[in-house]
Amino acid sequence: MGRKMIFNKLAVTNLGNFSGTHVLRLRASDPQSSKPIVLFGGLNGAGKTTIFDAIKLSLYGSEMFGAISTAKYHEYLKQKIHCSKVTVVQPNNASIAVEFEYAHLGAVHTYLVERMWEVAGKKVHETLTIEKNGNPLDDIERDGWQDFIKEIIPLGLSQLFFFDGEKIQKMMSDDSSEELKRSILSLLGLDLVERLQADLKIYRSKFLKELSTENFTRDITALEAQLEETETQINIVMDDKASLENSIQHLNSRITDYRNKMAAQGEGYYRNRVSLEEKQGSLESDIDSLKDKLRELAAGLLPLAIVSTYAMKLKKQIENESKYKANTLLSENLKKKHDEMLSIISSSGFLKIDGLDSRTLRKIKSQLKTEIEILFSVETKQEKQSEIFGFSQKQALEILGLIERAVNVIPSEMAVLTDMYEVKFRELRDTIAQLAKVPDEEFIKPMYETLDGLNIELGGITEKQATLDVQLAELTSTRSELVRKIEQINHKIAASNEQDEKLQSVLKVEKVLAKYHLHLAKQKINSLQEEFTKIFKVVHRKDDMIARVEIDPETFSVTLYDRRERLINKSSLSSGELEIYAMSMLWALAKTSGQKLPFIVDTPLARLDSKHRDNLIELFFPKASHQMMIFSTNTEVDQQYFNRLRPHVANAYNLEYCEESKSTVVKEGYFWN
């Protein structure tokens, strides 16, 4: 039967930015409510990560860091005690208390886990107390309380269910992670079978020693000594590696903080100074060019365009003058032709034709003159036009063309140029404002040197980590070879003692367990593969990107395939796709295992595009767990996303850093309510 856990409340006292005691309710006040989401909002530095880490610190103490020295852990605890900047007396203690309900095997119990620490001189005194249903946990020795918590919520599972977006995508994309493998085994319930197999193997080895010959005993003893030494070296390397991972995490955190500090000092403007200066020069050049064009317009037809009414009157005057002049010229030409025709008709040589008598000729001439008089008597009636300009036709056409351009073209050209000028001027003003924020080189240069130093330190540690990975791989290979040799000898001893019933029974049980483990693993893996494919297709926007997955039942390495059965390399996935892949796998693991544990997610949307964000808001957050705690800034879960999450929100808190008190204030409600 699966377990179910739900957090009731969290109380922090003098922790980080939080002065005094703050109690946060982590589930709806109505016990019948099924709203799963608890939303923590806050700007960077307000204390979201402090609350996120507080839950793990209260449950696991130093073990949340893996391998860490007591001195470093105590230094961490010291730094976590609130340092007041407005009071003289400083607190010397802090505490975190987490209350949760845990249901297992049909019984529901309420646990209160409180971790307190106090600084006395140079020492740190840490106390862990656990209450069960309001009473001290007396049925377990105090020394076993930490193990009891890990039994309820294995540390490996907390890595899967309490995560930030960046860390979980790295963890889920690393198939070689032993930590991930152990977590999945635990979540799927396969760890119990493996533990039983290991116990039987130890029992068989001890029993075979009793049956073995002196030579076999000597060989096994030598191999077991080498195996023990190898295991010791592996543990040392793993501890060193965990220590380096903590250092890397710490350094990454310092680098991020320092980058934020540099950004606050205008580092981004300094980094872009050259491009900003180039942009300023380009904009000033563009603006000068626009000014020249505007001056050309002003020196040309722009004045005429400004007085367009008078320009149109001028146009009409010129057109009338031109028309009058043309008509006058036409009348003069017609009069000349009229006189010429009458003169020709009146001449003695006109129509001099044989046989035509003079009387008939006179009649014809008279009739022609009458017709011509009638024809030319139609005078063009036009009003007398006073001439002001007296332009020639060519001059008039040129001036009319200019007026046409001034009235119909220049205003639109002017509008385009002024719009362009305004845009360029605003860009220039913004650019100059950004350049004004560029810090002096003498101020920013030492900051760059500090950042370079941190990055060099990080590079050195990362290189050491890579060296340890190689050592660990070699030692693991050596361990496998030693185990294989011991098994070979054990088989030989077993073969020479085939008649021993006890031995044969153990071997049979081992075989059955191995078959059962493989069968159970395949069964769970098949369900996990189906759930993952189903969930990923819903959550991811490219439905056919991953058509199916294959999970190795022994190594738990995951292979992705597209619709054409082509292998998909995880390294080819974008950061956002990796996060969607990781969250889909977690959701599938939770559904397959039947374990109902809360999800606690820090900065879940920072690396996702809008479509993926929409899918997580609509699908993952309201449905992936019965309790979903989300830590977000107002740019990740903004007002629009908050309104969409609101129907599923049991509680929302706004962590607001108060400059006056130099501490964080917890307010109920998100940023906008």
GROMACS .gro file of N, CA and C in nm, residues 205 248 579:
model
    9
  205SER      N    1   2.734  -1.625   0.142
  205SER     CA    2   2.880  -1.614   0.144
  205SER      C    3   2.937  -1.667   0.275
  248ILE      N    4   3.045   2.329  -0.575
  248ILE     CA    5   3.000   2.381  -0.704
  248ILE      C    6   2.867   2.455  -0.688
  579GLU      N    7   1.335   2.027  -1.895
  579GLU     CA    8   1.256   2.045  -1.773
  579GLU      C    9   1.119   1.979  -1.788
   0.00000   0.00000   0.00000
